[in-house]
Amino acid sequence: MKISIFGLGYVGAVSLACLARDGHEVIGVDIDPTKLDLIREGKTPVVEEGMVDLMQATVASGRVTVTTDVVAAVLASDISLVCVGTPSALNGSQDQGAVLRLAESVGMALREKAEPHVVVFRSTLVPGTVEETLRPIIEAVSGKKDGEGFHLCFQPEFLREGSSIRDYDKPPFTVVGANHDYPIERLQQLFGHLPCKFLRTSVRSAEMMKYCCNNFHALKITFANETARLCEALGVNPFEVMDLVCQDTQLNISRAYLRPGYAFGGSCLPKDLRATTYLAKTHDVDIPMLAGIMASNRSHVELSITKLLETGKRKIGFVGLSFKTGTDDLRESPLVALAEQLVGKGIQLSIYDPEVHLSRLLGANRRFIEQHVPHLGALMKPHLADVVAESEVLVVGLATAEIFKTLAETVKPGQYVLDLVGLPADLKLQGEVEGLCW
Ligand SMILES: NC(=O)c1ccc[n+]([C@@H]2O[C@H](COP(=O)([O-])OP(=O)(O)OC[C@H]3O[C@@H](n4cnc5c(N)ncnc54)[C@H](O)[C@@H]3O)[C@@H](O)[C@H]2O)c1
């Protein structure tokens, strides 16, 4: 394939070298003449393991050319990879100057091009940039439509400096956000041979997931470092601890706890986080991330309170009261906190939770309810259908097949349903369903 690459920094230079190595004809474009001169001489513009030899070999193969001429590069290629920098501006926003200027130049080039051309944005871009900012620029300047005269897509880059050639050859996955099949097919030709999944998604999800990946990496490093600071103060070996933590691939290094939903609660996480934070405080150890978790969790509950009060309705039915599906444990349940706030505002509540109801009948949870939440215990109903019938608004905090079935049968048009659990996409309810933040 004939490929033009815009921006020959870490991402662009490594892509140029690897694509040329794999037999493609690559045209590199940069505004920095020093980088172009280095590449012409077969030298690498970035310091990366393996790049000195790879650049020498690929430039000698004759498959690499470089230029500052955007129009010429677009006209002479089938596909363009945009890898220009998107650094932080002073206020923390993304400085999109380079990618905006480039979009204009690419638009001008496309105006002159008759054949279909694929433009792949590989720079990290805040969600919405391709569809709301770059596409309008390219369409306006080129006079053509995305999907007709040219094809835009977004493919996040996952290589890491220091191991970028190895990462290029073995990425965690290939993700492409596109609205049409054509760019997907072309990128499959380019990257389909790599030993990883090739995933297609929307442009916005692809843009966002790149931020999620980097934020998750930053979160993991900070977690390990805060843990280490606390370990040191307690005379514990942090390497031993983190190694053990990582050996749990069921709950720790896994998909567990990564599905969006409601706030956490229960008898363990809140109390243990509080004890950890207190321990750190008494040892003069600063752990701002761990100490901030409870506040973040509370803001999730506050969001649900705001949403429910905004409806202006006074009769609210709760589907669920315990802290998660499958338990009768009410200790630190966010649903209890939510219910108490609403009762305090004079809202008329009715509550269905089969596990709590049963344990109350058996006496197991009766003492807790009578001591801690007697006012909520009195609002409990044995049948979900009754709760649905007497409520203007429903809060779904439990997820079982039986509950979904009853909701499908009983919810009426005009009822508002606040979904805290991520109801199945194929569950069709008559009312107006809104996710907490989805
Ligand atoms: N560095 C990484 O490890 C890495 C990994 C994944 C994603 N990314 C993302 O990829 C993008 C590029 O990162 P990088 O580290 O390679 O950047 P970089 O700063 O090393 O290189 C960017 C290059 O773009 C060139 N450039 C600027 N304006 C241009 C224009 N109008 N036309 C042509 N070239 C132009 C610059 O001269 C520079 O050589 C960023 O969005 C970054 O967030 C980087």
Coordinates of C-alpha atoms and ligand atoms in Angstrom, one line a residue, residues 5-13 29-33 35 45-46 48 67-68 70 82-87 94 97-103 105 122-125 156-162 164 210-211 214, ligand 1:
I5 CA 2.4 9.7 7.6
F6 CA 2.0 13.1 9.0
G7 CA 4.1 14.0 12.1
L8 CA 7.4 12.0 12.4
G9 CA 7.7 12.0 16.2
Y10 CA 7.7 8.8 18.2
V11 CA 4.4 7.4 16.8
G12 CA 4.9 8.6 13.2
A13 CA 8.6 7.6 12.9
V29 CA 5.7 14.4 6.2
D30 CA 6.8 16.8 9.0
I31 CA 7.2 20.5 9.4
D32 CA 10.6 20.0 11.1
P33 CA 13.3 20.0 8.4
K35 CA 13.8 15.3 11.2
P45 CA 14.5 11.2 14.4
V46 CA 13.7 9.5 17.7
E48 CA 14.1 4.2 20.4
T67 CA 8.6 15.8 2.2
T68 CA 7.0 18.9 3.7
V70 CA 1.1 17.7 2.3
V82 CA -2.0 11.5 11.1
C83 CA 0.4 11.3 14.0
V84 CA 1.1 15.0 14.9
G85 CA 1.5 16.0 18.5
T86 CA -1.5 17.0 20.7
P87 CA 0.2 18.4 23.8
Q94 CA -5.7 19.8 24.5
G97 CA -3.2 23.6 16.7
A98 CA -1.2 21.0 14.7
V99 CA -4.0 18.7 13.9
L100 CA -6.3 21.6 12.9
R101 CA -3.7 23.0 10.6
L102 CA -3.1 19.6 9.1
A103 CA -6.8 19.0 8.5
S105 CA -4.0 21.1 4.3
R122 CA -3.8 8.3 15.2
S123 CA -3.0 11.3 17.4
T124 CA -4.8 11.1 20.7
L125 CA -7.8 13.4 20.4
P156 CA -5.8 5.0 18.7
E157 CA -2.1 4.2 19.1
F158 CA -0.9 2.0 22.0
L159 CA 2.8 1.9 21.5
R160 CA 5.0 2.8 24.5
E161 CA 8.2 4.8 24.2
G162 CA 11.2 2.5 24.9
S164 CA 7.7 1.0 20.5
K210 CA -7.6 5.9 24.4
Y211 CA -8.0 8.4 27.3
N214 CA -4.0 6.1 29.7
Ligands
LIG1 N1 4.6 9.1 22.4 C1 3.9 8.0 22.6 O1 4.3 7.0 23.2 C2 2.5 8.0 22.2 C3 1.7 6.8 22.3 C4 0.4 6.7 21.9 C5 -0.2 7.9 21.3 N2 0.5 9.0 21.3 C6 -0.1 10.2 20.7 O2 0.3 10.3 19.3 C7 0.5 11.7 18.9 C8 1.9 11.9 18.5 O3 2.8 11.7 19.6 P1 4.3 11.7 19.5 O4 4.9 11.4 20.9 O5 4.8 10.9 18.3 O6 4.5 13.3 19.2 P2 5.9 14.1 18.9 O7 5.7 15.4 19.6 O8 7.0 13.3 19.2 O9 5.8 14.3 17.3 C9 4.9 15.1 16.7 C10 5.5 15.5 15.3 O10 4.5 16.1 14.6 C11 5.1 17.1 13.8 N3 4.1 18.1 13.3 C12 3.5 19.1 14.0 N4 2.7 19.8 13.2 C13 2.8 19.2 12.0 C14 2.1 19.4 10.7 N5 1.2 20.4 10.6 N6 2.4 18.6 9.7 C15 3.3 17.6 9.9 N7 3.9 17.3 11.0 C16 3.7 18.1 12.1 C17 6.2 17.7 14.8 O11 7.2 18.4 14.1 C18 6.7 16.4 15.4 O12 7.7 15.9 14.7 C19 0.0 12.5 20.1 O13 -1.3 12.8 20.0 C20 0.2 11.5 21.3 O14 -0.7 11.8 22.4 C21 1.8 9.1 21.6

